[in-house]
């Protein structure tokens, strides 16, 4: 339900933050950068479900290189709050690809506290890949609790709750083509 530029999802209002055009332009830039960095390396994109599916699809299509795409499923949010742990719902054991000596790029929708990435990096490292990098659509630097290197960042944003472009609030809002931020004026 829309009221002017405000959007009601469940019991919260959201307002536009990053447009579809801004998202597409930045994803194209990231894809070109990754294609340059990984020319002839045939990277494996490990996309974290559910939130990264839109970003991952657009990113993979923007990369003019040979690569593979696979999916892992982790959950660290309950409604609009990040938990202190990442729950492995469909993890590394479910992969068909061999990770030894592979160039891995973790594709994430958002990195805030870093709990999921910290856990996943430890798990992936034990499989002896050639390299591991992270490509995240959104990054909340003020929320980060771990020393994690993010090589490919779409946008750095404030520590506010956002939806759209694959990100959700209570499983709603993933379909939005841009990023919306929680409206502090909830009335």
N, CA and C atoms as an extended XYZ file, in Angstrom:
561
Properties=species:S:1:pos:R:3:atomname:S:1:resname:S:1:resid:I:1 pbc="F F F"
N         0.843       -1.178        0.000 N   UNK     1
C         0.000        0.000        0.000 CA  UNK     1
C         0.887        1.239        0.000 C   UNK     1
N         0.646        2.151       -0.928 N   UNK     2
C         1.447        3.354       -1.052 CA  UNK     2
C         0.664        4.571       -0.629 C   UNK     2
N         1.316        5.441        0.107 N   UNK     3
C         0.756        6.733        0.473 CA  UNK     3
C         1.852        7.744        0.166 C   UNK     3
N         1.677        8.556       -0.870 N   UNK     4
C         2.712        9.428       -1.436 CA  UNK     4
C         3.935        8.568       -1.717 C   UNK     4
N         5.077        8.843       -1.105 N   UNK     5
C         6.270        8.033       -1.325 CA  UNK     5
C         6.485        7.015       -0.219 C   UNK     5
N         5.605        7.011        0.768 N   UNK     6
C         5.722        6.036        1.860 CA  UNK     6
C         5.070        4.728        1.453 C   UNK     6
N         5.657        3.653        1.942 N   UNK     7
C         5.177        2.317        1.613 CA  UNK     7
C         4.929        1.583        2.925 C   UNK     7
N         3.761        0.996        3.073 N   UNK     8
C         3.446        0.221        4.270 CA  UNK     8
C         3.687       -1.257        3.983 C   UNK     8
N         4.609       -1.851        4.726 N   UNK     9
C         4.881       -3.284        4.642 CA  UNK     9
C         4.638       -3.844        6.035 C   UNK     9
N         3.655       -4.737        6.122 N   UNK    10
C         3.235       -5.265        7.416 CA  UNK    10
C         2.851       -4.105        8.322 C   UNK    10
N         3.604       -3.892        9.411 N   UNK    11
C         3.270       -2.836       10.363 CA  UNK    11
C         4.258       -1.677       10.363 C   UNK    11
N         5.091       -1.568        9.331 N   UNK    12
C         6.113       -0.519        9.260 CA  UNK    12
C         6.005        0.268        7.955 C   UNK    12
N         6.334        1.547        8.055 N   UNK    13
C         6.405        2.394        6.875 CA  UNK    13
C         7.851        2.514        6.412 C   UNK    13
N         8.016        2.564        5.092 N   UNK    14
C         9.328        2.710        4.473 CA  UNK    14
C         9.267        3.817        3.430 C   UNK    14
N        10.409        4.478        3.231 N   UNK    15
C        10.503        5.537        2.227 CA  UNK    15
C        11.659        5.209        1.278 C   UNK    15
N        11.593        5.709        0.034 N   UNK    16
C        12.655        5.425       -0.927 CA  UNK    16
C        14.019        5.902       -0.420 C   UNK    16
N        15.046        5.115       -0.693 N   UNK    17
C        16.408        5.458       -0.287 CA  UNK    17
C        17.368        5.397       -1.483 C   UNK    17
N        17.380        4.290       -2.209 N   UNK    18
C        18.186        4.145       -3.419 CA  UNK    18
C        17.260        3.683       -4.547 C   UNK    18
N        17.305        4.370       -5.663 N   UNK    19
C        16.400        4.069       -6.774 CA  UNK    19
C        16.850        2.831       -7.554 C   UNK    19
N        15.961        2.332       -8.366 N   UNK    20
C        16.279        1.210       -9.241 CA  UNK    20
C        17.452        1.563      -10.155 C   UNK    20
N        17.468        2.793      -10.679 N   UNK    21
C        18.543        3.219      -11.568 CA  UNK    21
C        19.886        3.254      -10.834 C   UNK    21
N        19.903        3.741       -9.595 N   UNK    22
C        21.137        3.757       -8.806 CA  UNK    22
C        21.633        2.325       -8.569 C   UNK    22
N        20.703        1.433       -8.262 N   UNK    23
C        21.076        0.043       -8.012 CA  UNK    23
C        21.680       -0.574       -9.269 C   UNK    23
N        21.013       -0.415      -10.398 N   UNK    24
C        21.476       -1.030      -11.644 CA  UNK    24
C        22.837       -0.481      -12.070 C   UNK    24
N        23.027        0.821      -11.948 N   UNK    25
C        24.301        1.421      -12.341 CA  UNK    25
C        25.444        0.884      -11.485 C   UNK    25
N        25.224        0.813      -10.165 N   UNK    26
C        26.291        0.359       -9.273 CA  UNK    26
C        26.587       -1.129       -9.481 C   UNK    26
N        25.567       -1.935       -9.704 N   UNK    27
C        25.774       -3.367       -9.942 CA  UNK    27
C        26.573       -3.567      -11.237 C   UNK    27
N        26.287       -2.787      -12.254 N   UNK    28
C        27.056       -2.861      -13.505 CA  UNK    28
C        28.529       -2.554      -13.247 C   UNK    28
N        28.792       -1.523      -12.450 N   UNK    29
C        30.173       -1.157      -12.119 CA  UNK    29
C        30.877       -2.284      -11.365 C   UNK    29
N        30.180       -2.873      -10.393 N   UNK    30
C        30.770       -3.987       -9.641 CA  UNK    30
C        31.046       -5.183      -10.546 C   UNK    30
N        30.105       -5.489      -11.416 N   UNK    31
C        30.278       -6.605      -12.348 CA  UNK    31
C        31.475       -6.407      -13.249 C   UNK    31
N        31.664       -5.196      -13.741 N   UNK    32
C        32.817       -4.902      -14.585 CA  UNK    32
C        34.117       -5.016      -13.797 C   UNK    32
N        34.116       -4.546      -12.545 N   UNK    33
C        35.308       -4.645      -11.708 CA  UNK    33
C        35.662       -6.112      -11.439 C   UNK    33
N        34.656       -6.922      -11.108 N   UNK    34
C        34.884       -8.348      -10.852 CA  UNK    34
C        35.381       -9.039      -12.123 C   UNK    34
N        34.783       -8.714      -13.262 N   UNK    35
C        35.209       -9.323      -14.535 CA  UNK    35
C        36.677       -9.009      -14.819 C   UNK    35
N        37.102       -7.799      -14.533 N   UNK    36
C        38.506       -7.427      -14.723 CA  UNK    36
C        39.395       -8.196      -13.753 C   UNK    36
N        38.997       -8.235      -12.479 N   UNK    37
C        39.804       -8.890      -11.443 CA  UNK    37
C        39.890      -10.409      -11.631 C   UNK    37
N        38.854      -11.005      -12.218 N   UNK    38
C        38.783      -12.470      -12.309 CA  UNK    38
C        38.843      -12.998      -13.740 C   UNK    38
N        39.355      -12.196      -14.655 N   UNK    39
C        39.484      -12.657      -16.043 CA  UNK    39
C        40.279      -13.960      -16.048 C   UNK    39
N        39.762      -14.982      -16.698 N   UNK    40
C        40.401      -16.304      -16.830 CA  UNK    40
C        40.519      -17.084      -15.525 C   UNK    40
N        39.818      -16.684      -14.466 N   UNK    41
C        39.892      -17.423      -13.187 CA  UNK    41
C        38.659      -18.277      -12.928 C   UNK    41
N        37.603      -18.106      -13.698 N   UNK    42
C        36.369      -18.888      -13.561 CA  UNK    42
C        35.903      -18.968      -12.103 C   UNK    42
N        35.546      -17.829      -11.517 N   UNK    43
C        35.146      -17.842      -10.102 CA  UNK    43
C        33.829      -18.581       -9.875 C   UNK    43
N        33.641      -18.979       -8.642 N   UNK    44
C        32.377      -19.559       -8.188 CA  UNK    44
C        31.693      -18.531       -7.314 C   UNK    44
N        30.531      -18.064       -7.744 N   UNK    45
C        29.739      -17.133       -6.943 CA  UNK    45
C        28.890      -17.937       -5.979 C   UNK    45
N        29.076      -17.697       -4.692 N   UNK    46
C        28.280      -18.363       -3.658 CA  UNK    46
C        27.284      -17.342       -3.125 C   UNK    46
N        26.056      -17.464       -3.574 N   UNK    47
C        25.015      -16.483       -3.273 CA  UNK    47
C        24.260      -16.898       -2.021 C   UNK    47
N        24.121      -15.966       -1.097 N   UNK    48
C        23.469      -16.243        0.179 CA  UNK    48
C        21.980      -15.944        0.057 C   UNK    48
N        21.196      -17.002        0.190 N   UNK    49
C        19.739      -16.870        0.120 CA  UNK    49
C        19.169      -16.503        1.487 C   UNK    49
N        18.043      -15.863        1.546 N   UNK    50
C        17.181      -15.523        0.433 CA  UNK    50
C        17.499      -14.140       -0.130 C   UNK    50
N        18.061      -13.284        0.666 N   UNK    51
C        18.160      -11.869        0.326 CA  UNK    51
C        18.986      -11.507       -0.879 C   UNK    51
N        19.981      -12.302       -1.239 N   UNK    52
C        20.880      -11.880       -2.319 CA  UNK    52
C        20.390      -12.267       -3.710 C   UNK    52
N        19.251      -12.906       -3.843 N   UNK    53
C        18.877      -13.464       -5.143 CA  UNK    53
C        18.760      -12.417       -6.246 C   UNK    53
N        18.239      -11.248       -5.969 N   UNK    54
C        18.108      -10.208       -6.996 CA  UNK    54
C        19.487       -9.644       -7.342 C   UNK    54
N        20.249       -9.269       -6.317 N   UNK    55
C        21.599       -8.738       -6.511 CA  UNK    55
C        22.473       -9.753       -7.237 C   UNK    55
N        22.409      -11.002       -6.829 N   UNK    56
C        23.244      -12.052       -7.422 CA  UNK    56
C        22.919      -12.226       -8.906 C   UNK    56
N        21.653      -12.240       -9.254 N   UNK    57
C        21.258      -12.410      -10.658 CA  UNK    57
C        21.751      -11.237      -11.499 C   UNK    57
N        21.526      -10.025      -11.013 N   UNK    58
C        21.974       -8.848      -11.761 CA  UNK    58
C        23.496       -8.793      -11.850 C   UNK    58
N        24.172       -9.142      -10.757 N   UNK    59
C        25.634       -9.119      -10.747 CA  UNK    59
C        26.204      -10.143      -11.728 C   UNK    59
N        25.690      -11.359      -11.696 N   UNK    60
C        26.185      -12.408      -12.596 CA  UNK    60
C        25.987      -12.015      -14.058 C   UNK    60
N        24.852      -11.403      -14.370 N   UNK    61
C        24.590      -10.987      -15.757 CA  UNK    61
C        25.476       -9.823      -16.184 C   UNK    61
N        25.969       -9.040      -15.219 N   UNK    62
C        26.806       -7.882      -15.558 CA  UNK    62
C        28.279       -8.244      -15.712 C   UNK    62
N        28.634       -9.478      -15.383 N   UNK    63
C        30.025       -9.929      -15.454 CA  UNK    63
C        30.256      -10.618      -16.795 C   UNK    63
N        31.176      -10.112      -17.564 N   UNK    64
C        31.452      -10.685      -18.871 CA  UNK    64
C        32.605      -11.683      -18.766 C   UNK    64
N        32.437      -12.691      -17.906 N   UNK    65
C        33.438      -13.741      -17.720 CA  UNK    65
C        32.725      -15.070      -17.495 C   UNK    65
N        33.468      -16.130      -17.643 N   UNK    66
C        32.942      -17.463      -17.349 CA  UNK    66
C        32.971      -17.644      -15.835 C   UNK    66
N        31.841      -18.032      -15.274 N   UNK    67
C        31.767      -18.269      -13.827 CA  UNK    67
C        30.693      -19.311      -13.550 C   UNK    67
N        30.694      -19.806      -12.320 N   UNK    68
C        29.625      -20.686      -11.849 CA  UNK    68
C        28.873      -19.952      -10.746 C   UNK    68
N        27.629      -20.344      -10.563 N   UNK    69
C        26.789      -19.749       -9.526 CA  UNK    69
C        26.187      -20.874       -8.707 C   UNK    69
N        26.280      -20.757       -7.391 N   UNK    70
C        25.660      -21.717       -6.499 CA  UNK    70
C        25.060      -20.960       -5.319 C   UNK    70
N        24.281      -21.655       -4.495 N   UNK    71
C        23.535      -20.976       -3.440 CA  UNK    71
C        23.734      -21.645       -2.084 C   UNK    71
N        23.822      -20.804       -1.077 N   UNK    72
C        23.838      -21.220        0.324 CA  UNK    72
C        22.693      -20.492        0.998 C   UNK    72
N        22.176      -21.049        2.062 N   UNK    73
C        21.076      -20.373        2.748 CA  UNK    73
C        21.420      -20.228        4.225 C   UNK    73
N        21.476      -18.961        4.650 N   UNK    74
C        21.715      -18.624        6.049 CA  UNK    74
C        20.658      -17.609        6.472 C   UNK    74
N        20.350      -17.599        7.740 N   UNK    75
C        19.409      -16.628        8.267 CA  UNK    75
C        19.965      -16.049        9.556 C   UNK    75
N        19.963      -14.718        9.650 N   UNK    76
C        20.439      -14.082       10.877 CA  UNK    76
C        19.482      -13.003       11.364 C   UNK    76
N        18.339      -12.846       10.688 N   UNK    77
C        17.363      -11.828       11.084 CA  UNK    77
C        16.082      -12.477       11.585 C   UNK    77
N        15.491      -11.855       12.576 N   UNK    78
C        14.153      -12.176       13.026 CA  UNK    78
C        13.374      -10.872       12.925 C   UNK    78
N        12.399      -10.841       12.031 N   UNK    79
C        11.657       -9.618       11.690 CA  UNK    79
C        12.641       -8.544       11.239 C   UNK    79
N        12.846       -7.473       12.057 N   UNK    80
C        13.748       -6.390       11.656 CA  UNK    80
C        14.998       -6.298       12.531 C   UNK    80
N        15.300       -7.360       13.283 N   UNK    81
C        16.450       -7.360       14.190 CA  UNK    81
C        17.456       -8.431       13.786 C   UNK    81
N        18.727       -8.035       13.767 N   UNK    82
C        19.793       -8.984       13.488 CA  UNK    82
C        20.072       -9.768       14.757 C   UNK    82
N        20.139      -11.086       14.633 N   UNK    83
C        20.458      -11.917       15.793 CA  UNK    83
C        21.969      -12.013       15.937 C   UNK    83
N        22.435      -12.600       16.992 N   UNK    84
C        23.873      -12.731       17.209 CA  UNK    84
C        24.463      -13.955       16.533 C   UNK    84
N        23.631      -14.761       15.904 N   UNK    85
C        24.125      -15.956       15.243 CA  UNK    85
C        23.511      -16.075       13.858 C   UNK    85
N        24.232      -16.745       12.985 N   UNK    86
C        23.729      -17.045       11.652 CA  UNK    86
C        23.316      -18.503       11.637 C   UNK    86
N        22.082      -18.749       11.303 N   UNK    87
C        21.566      -20.111       11.256 CA  UNK    87
C        21.806      -20.678        9.869 C   UNK    87
N        22.533      -21.786        9.793 N   UNK    88
C        22.865      -22.463        8.543 CA  UNK    88
C        21.658      -23.307        8.128 C   UNK    88
N        20.954      -22.864        7.084 N   UNK    89
C        19.761      -23.576        6.638 CA  UNK    89
C        20.041      -24.508        5.460 C   UNK    89
N        20.964      -24.130        4.601 N   UNK    90
C        21.351      -24.942        3.448 CA  UNK    90
C        22.782      -24.545        3.145 C   UNK    90
N        23.713      -25.142        3.837 N   UNK    91
C        25.091      -24.671        3.826 CA  UNK    91
C        26.004      -25.362        2.850 C   UNK    91
N        27.272      -25.314        3.169 N   UNK    92
C        28.336      -25.801        2.306 CA  UNK    92
C        28.173      -27.279        1.975 C   UNK    92
N        27.651      -28.061        2.906 N   UNK    93
C        27.488      -29.495        2.652 CA  UNK    93
C        26.545      -29.750        1.480 C   UNK    93
N        25.678      -28.812        1.168 N   UNK    94
C        24.736      -28.971        0.072 CA  UNK    94
C        25.294      -28.597       -1.291 C   UNK    94
N        26.537      -28.097       -1.333 N   UNK    95
C        27.136      -27.701       -2.610 CA  UNK    95
C        27.578      -28.907       -3.422 C   UNK    95
N        27.418      -28.821       -4.730 N   UNK    96
C        27.905      -29.854       -5.635 CA  UNK    96
C        29.324      -29.563       -6.105 C   UNK    96
N        29.737      -28.295       -6.024 N   UNK    97
C        31.033      -27.874       -6.534 CA  UNK    97
C        32.146      -28.150       -5.524 C   UNK    97
N        33.306      -28.531       -6.038 N   UNK    98
C        34.498      -28.712       -5.221 CA  UNK    98
C        35.090      -27.325       -4.971 C   UNK    98
N        35.406      -26.999       -3.740 N   UNK    99
C        35.903      -25.665       -3.393 CA  UNK    99
C        37.428      -25.576       -3.370 C   UNK    99
N        38.114      -26.708       -3.408 N   UNK   100
C        39.570      -26.715       -3.338 CA  UNK   100
C        40.161      -25.978       -4.540 C   UNK   100
N        41.035      -25.015       -4.246 N   UNK   101
C        41.730      -24.205       -5.266 CA  UNK   101
C        40.805      -23.386       -6.158 C   UNK   101
N        39.576      -23.168       -5.734 N   UNK   102
C        38.638      -22.331       -6.495 CA  UNK   102
C        38.711      -20.890       -6.007 C   UNK   102
N        38.415      -19.969       -6.897 N   UNK   103
C        38.283      -18.561       -6.537 CA  UNK   103
C        36.812      -18.341       -6.192 C   UNK   103
N        36.548      -18.073       -4.921 N   UNK   104
C        35.178      -17.939       -4.421 CA  UNK   104
C        34.830      -16.468       -4.217 C   UNK   104
N        33.625      -16.111       -4.620 N   UNK   105
C        33.091      -14.782       -4.329 CA  UNK   105
C        31.762      -14.997       -3.617 C   UNK   105
N        31.710      -14.620       -2.354 N   UNK   106
C        30.465      -14.699       -1.593 CA  UNK   106
C        29.622      -13.493       -2.005 C   UNK   106
N        28.395      -13.738       -2.427 N   UNK   107
C        27.493      -12.668       -2.845 CA  UNK   107
C        26.414      -12.539       -1.775 C   UNK   107
N        26.413      -11.393       -1.107 N   UNK   108
C        25.520      -11.155        0.035 CA  UNK   108
C        24.663       -9.925       -0.233 C   UNK   108
N        23.455       -9.927        0.307 N   UNK   109
C        22.584       -8.768        0.151 CA  UNK   109
C        23.053       -7.606        1.020 C   UNK   109
N        23.389       -7.914        2.285 N   UNK   110
C        23.773       -6.856        3.220 CA  UNK   110
C        24.719       -7.423        4.268 C   UNK   110
N        25.740       -6.659        4.582 N   UNK   111
C        26.633       -7.000        5.682 CA  UNK   111
C        26.463       -5.915        6.725 C   UNK   111
N        25.977       -6.323        7.893 N   UNK   112
C        25.857       -5.357        8.993 CA  UNK   112
C        26.764       -5.788       10.138 C   UNK   112
N        26.320       -6.656       11.033 N   UNK   113
C        27.179       -7.061       12.145 CA  UNK   113
C        28.356       -7.909       11.668 C   UNK   113
N        28.181       -8.635       10.580 N   UNK   114
C        29.227       -9.505       10.060 CA  UNK   114
C        29.160      -10.920       10.610 C   UNK   114
N        28.154      -11.232       11.415 N   UNK   115
C        28.036      -12.574       12.002 CA  UNK   115
C        28.018      -13.670       10.940 C   UNK   115
N        27.173      -13.520        9.939 N   UNK   116
C        27.060      -14.537        8.895 CA  UNK   116
C        28.378      -14.683        8.139 C   UNK   116
N        28.961      -13.554        7.741 N   UNK   117
C        30.211      -13.609        6.971 CA  UNK   117
C        31.344      -14.208        7.794 C   UNK   117
N        31.442      -13.855        9.048 N   UNK   118
C        32.497      -14.391        9.913 CA  UNK   118
C        32.403      -15.917        9.992 C   UNK   118
N        31.206      -16.414       10.214 N   UNK   119
C        30.976      -17.863       10.293 CA  UNK   119
C        31.268      -18.532        8.953 C   UNK   119
N        30.770      -17.949        7.877 N   UNK   120
C        30.927      -18.537        6.553 CA  UNK   120
C        32.389      -18.532        6.098 C   UNK   120
N        33.115      -17.456        6.357 N   UNK   121
C        34.530      -17.388        5.972 CA  UNK   121
C        35.340      -18.494        6.641 C   UNK   121
N        35.059      -18.753        7.909 N   UNK   122
C        35.751      -19.833        8.619 CA  UNK   122
C        35.444      -21.183        7.963 C   UNK   122
N        34.181      -21.431        7.659 N   UNK   123
C        33.783      -22.698        7.039 CA  UNK   123
C        34.414      -22.869        5.653 C   UNK   123
N        34.364      -21.832        4.842 N   UNK   124
C        34.904      -21.914        3.488 CA  UNK   124
C        36.420      -22.087        3.492 C   UNK   124
N        37.096      -21.404        4.387 N   UNK   125
C        38.565      -21.491        4.461 CA  UNK   125
C        39.039      -22.916        4.708 C   UNK   125
N        38.267      -23.676        5.449 N   UNK   126
C        38.659      -25.059        5.750 CA  UNK   126
C        38.639      -25.953        4.509 C   UNK   126
N        38.030      -25.489        3.420 N   UNK   127
C        37.971      -26.250        2.173 CA  UNK   127
C        39.104      -25.888        1.216 C   UNK   127
N        40.043      -25.074        1.661 N   UNK   128
C        41.265      -24.723        0.916 CA  UNK   128
C        41.007      -24.114       -0.477 C   UNK   128
N        40.188      -23.059       -0.551 N   UNK   129
C        40.007      -22.394       -1.844 CA  UNK   129
C        41.250      -21.572       -2.202 C   UNK   129
N        41.384      -21.211       -3.485 N   UNK   130
C        42.490      -20.359       -3.926 CA  UNK   130
C        42.334      -18.956       -3.358 C   UNK   130
N        41.101      -18.467       -3.288 N   UNK   131
C        40.822      -17.140       -2.734 CA  UNK   131
C        39.355      -17.051       -2.345 C   UNK   131
N        39.076      -16.128       -1.433 N   UNK   132
C        37.696      -15.835       -1.041 CA  UNK   132
C        37.553      -14.322       -0.954 C   UNK   132
N        36.570      -13.779       -1.646 N   UNK   133
C        36.233      -12.356       -1.550 CA  UNK   133
C        34.736      -12.238       -1.298 C   UNK   133
N        34.333      -11.071       -0.867 N   UNK   134
C        32.920      -10.808       -0.581 CA  UNK   134
C        32.436       -9.678       -1.472 C   UNK   134
N        31.290       -9.893       -2.103 N   UNK   135
C        30.583       -8.852       -2.849 CA  UNK   135
C        29.255       -8.644       -2.140 C   UNK   135
N        29.059       -7.458       -1.598 N   UNK   136
C        27.804       -7.181       -0.900 CA  UNK   136
C        27.104       -5.996       -1.540 C   UNK   136
N        25.810       -6.115       -1.654 N   UNK   137
C        25.016       -5.029       -2.216 CA  UNK   137
C        25.061       -3.830       -1.270 C   UNK   137
N        24.834       -4.082        0.019 N   UNK   138
C        24.798       -3.010        1.022 CA  UNK   138
C        25.721       -3.347        2.179 C   UNK   138
N        26.284       -2.316        2.788 N   UNK   139
C        27.186       -2.478        3.923 CA  UNK   139
C        26.874       -1.398        4.954 C   UNK   139
N        26.731       -1.846        6.214 N   UNK   140
C        26.509       -0.928        7.336 CA  UNK   140
C        27.783       -0.884        8.182 C   UNK   140
N        28.740       -0.011        7.841 N   UNK   141
C        30.022       -0.012        8.551 CA  UNK   141
C        29.897        0.217       10.051 C   UNK   141
N        28.932        1.007       10.490 N   UNK   142
C        28.804        1.300       11.924 CA  UNK   142
C        28.273        0.118       12.721 C   UNK   142
N        27.731       -0.894       12.062 N   UNK   143
C        27.201       -2.072       12.753 CA  UNK   143
C        28.201       -3.233       12.816 C   UNK   143
N        29.278       -3.159       12.021 N   UNK   144
C        30.218       -4.272       11.887 CA  UNK   144
C        30.923       -4.591       13.206 C   UNK   144
N        30.909       -5.879       13.579 N   UNK   145
C        31.515       -6.344       14.829 CA  UNK   145
C        32.742       -7.222       14.608 C   UNK   145
N        33.062       -7.542       13.362 N   UNK   146
C        34.163       -8.448       13.050 CA  UNK   146
C        35.114       -7.780       12.071 C   UNK   146
N        36.370       -8.227       12.079 N   UNK   147
C        37.363       -7.711       11.149 CA  UNK   147
C        37.230       -8.496        9.843 C   UNK   147
N        36.380       -8.007        8.964 N   UNK   148
C        36.073       -8.689        7.709 CA  UNK   148
C        36.421       -7.749        6.552 C   UNK   148
N        37.081       -8.295        5.559 N   UNK   149
C        37.449       -7.514        4.377 CA  UNK   149
C        36.362       -7.661        3.319 C   UNK   149
N        35.795       -6.543        2.910 N   UNK   150
C        34.769       -6.533        1.863 CA  UNK   150
C        35.367       -5.878        0.628 C   UNK   150
N        35.620       -6.652       -0.400 N   UNK   151
C        36.277       -6.117       -1.595 CA  UNK   151
C        35.314       -5.381       -2.513 C   UNK   151
N        34.099       -5.877       -2.638 N   UNK   152
C        33.128       -5.301       -3.571 CA  UNK   152
C        31.889       -4.852       -2.795 C   UNK   152
N        31.725       -3.546       -2.679 N   UNK   153
C        30.611       -2.968       -1.915 CA  UNK   153
C        29.761       -2.121       -2.847 C   UNK   153
N        28.476       -2.457       -2.897 N   UNK   154
C        27.555       -1.652       -3.691 CA  UNK   154
C        27.397       -0.270       -3.087 C   UNK   154
N        26.835       -0.222       -1.893 N   UNK   155
C        26.612        1.045       -1.194 CA  UNK   155
C        26.865        0.862        0.292 C   UNK   155
N        27.538        1.823        0.902 N   UNK   156
C        27.620        1.895        2.366 CA  UNK   156
C        26.436        2.730        2.825 C   UNK   156
N        25.727        2.218        3.829 N   UNK   157
C        24.508        2.888        4.293 CA  UNK   157
C        24.549        3.029        5.810 C   UNK   157
N        23.674        3.888        6.366 N   UNK   158
C        23.606        4.003        7.831 CA  UNK   158
C        23.010        2.739        8.451 C   UNK   158
N        23.117        2.625        9.742 N   UNK   159
C        22.618        1.451       10.459 CA  UNK   159
C        21.111        1.559       10.685 C   UNK   159
N        20.372        1.647        9.605 N   UNK   160
C        18.909        1.696        9.624 CA  UNK   160
C        18.387        0.458        8.917 C   UNK   160
N        17.154        0.104        9.207 N   UNK   161
C        16.555       -1.078        8.597 CA  UNK   161
C        16.097       -0.746        7.177 C   UNK   161
N        16.464       -1.612        6.218 N   UNK   162
C        16.119       -1.394        4.816 CA  UNK   162
C        15.479       -2.641        4.217 C   UNK   162
N        14.690       -2.409        3.170 N   UNK   163
C        14.074       -3.504        2.406 CA  UNK   163
C        14.181       -3.196        0.923 C   UNK   163
N        13.836       -4.167        0.114 N   UNK   164
C        13.805       -4.005       -1.330 CA  UNK   164
C        15.019       -4.629       -1.983 C   UNK   164
N        14.921       -4.839       -3.277 N   UNK   165
C        15.996       -5.414       -4.074 CA  UNK   165
C        16.478       -6.724       -3.460 C   UNK   165
N        15.517       -7.527       -2.980 N   UNK   166
C        15.812       -8.830       -2.383 CA  UNK   166
C        15.735       -8.853       -0.867 C   UNK   166
N        15.931       -7.711       -0.230 N   UNK   167
C        15.870       -7.645        1.238 CA  UNK   167
C        14.415       -7.539        1.693 C   UNK   167
N        14.131       -8.110        2.856 N   UNK   168
C        12.736       -8.190        3.285 CA  UNK   168
C        12.515       -7.696        4.707 C   UNK   168
N        11.252       -7.504        5.009 N   UNK   169
C        10.787       -7.327        6.378 CA  UNK   169
C         9.745       -8.414        6.598 C   UNK   169
N        10.060       -9.367        7.433 N   UNK   170
C         9.141      -10.460        7.741 CA  UNK   170
C         8.672      -11.166        6.466 C   UNK   170
N         9.600      -11.367        5.514 N   UNK   171
C         9.373      -12.029        4.231 CA  UNK   171
C         8.568      -11.207        3.222 C   UNK   171
N         8.418       -9.919        3.431 N   UNK   172
C         7.738       -9.043        2.476 CA  UNK   172
C         8.684       -7.931        2.026 C   UNK   172
N         8.487       -7.445        0.809 N   UNK   173
C         9.242       -6.309        0.292 CA  UNK   173
C        10.404       -6.676       -0.612 C   UNK   173
N        10.689       -7.961       -0.784 N   UNK   174
C        11.817       -8.378       -1.624 CA  UNK   174
C        11.636       -7.939       -3.085 C   UNK   174
N        10.401       -7.804       -3.512 N   UNK   175
C        10.076       -7.507       -4.905 CA  UNK   175
C        10.379       -6.070       -5.328 C   UNK   175
N        10.618       -5.186       -4.392 N   UNK   176
C        10.822       -3.775       -4.708 CA  UNK   176
C        12.118       -3.587       -5.492 C   UNK   176
N        12.072       -2.767       -6.533 N   UNK   177
C        13.232       -2.625       -7.424 CA  UNK   177
C        14.310       -1.698       -6.885 C   UNK   177
N        13.980       -0.903       -5.887 N   UNK   178
C        14.960       -0.039       -5.232 CA  UNK   178
C        15.078       -0.416       -3.770 C   UNK   178
N        15.862        0.370       -3.033 N   UNK   179
C        16.014        0.163       -1.592 CA  UNK   179
C        15.165        1.195       -0.860 C   UNK   179
N        14.424        0.702        0.124 N   UNK   180
C        13.595        1.564        0.966 CA  UNK   180
C        14.110        1.488        2.387 C   UNK   180
N        14.055        2.600        3.086 N   UNK   181
C        14.559        2.675        4.460 CA  UNK   181
C        13.376        2.891        5.407 C   UNK   181
N        13.451        2.307        6.598 N   UNK   182
C        12.364        2.461        7.569 CA  UNK   182
C        12.160        3.930        7.876 C   UNK   182
N        10.913        4.350        7.833 N   UNK   183
C        10.550        5.745        8.113 CA  UNK   183
C        10.443        5.927        9.615 C   UNK   183
N        11.242        6.834       10.141 N   UNK   184
C        11.224        7.092       11.583 CA  UNK   184
C         9.887        7.697       12.026 C   UNK   184
N         9.178        8.347       11.121 N   UNK   185
C         7.846        8.880       11.401 CA  UNK   185
C         6.812        7.828       11.065 C   UNK   185
N         6.627        6.885       11.952 N   UNK   186
C         5.734        5.765       11.680 CA  UNK   186
C         4.253        6.117       11.777 C   UNK   186
N         3.931        7.342       12.079 N   UNK   187
C         2.514        7.747       12.172 CA  UNK   187
C         1.950        8.134       10.833 C   UNK   187
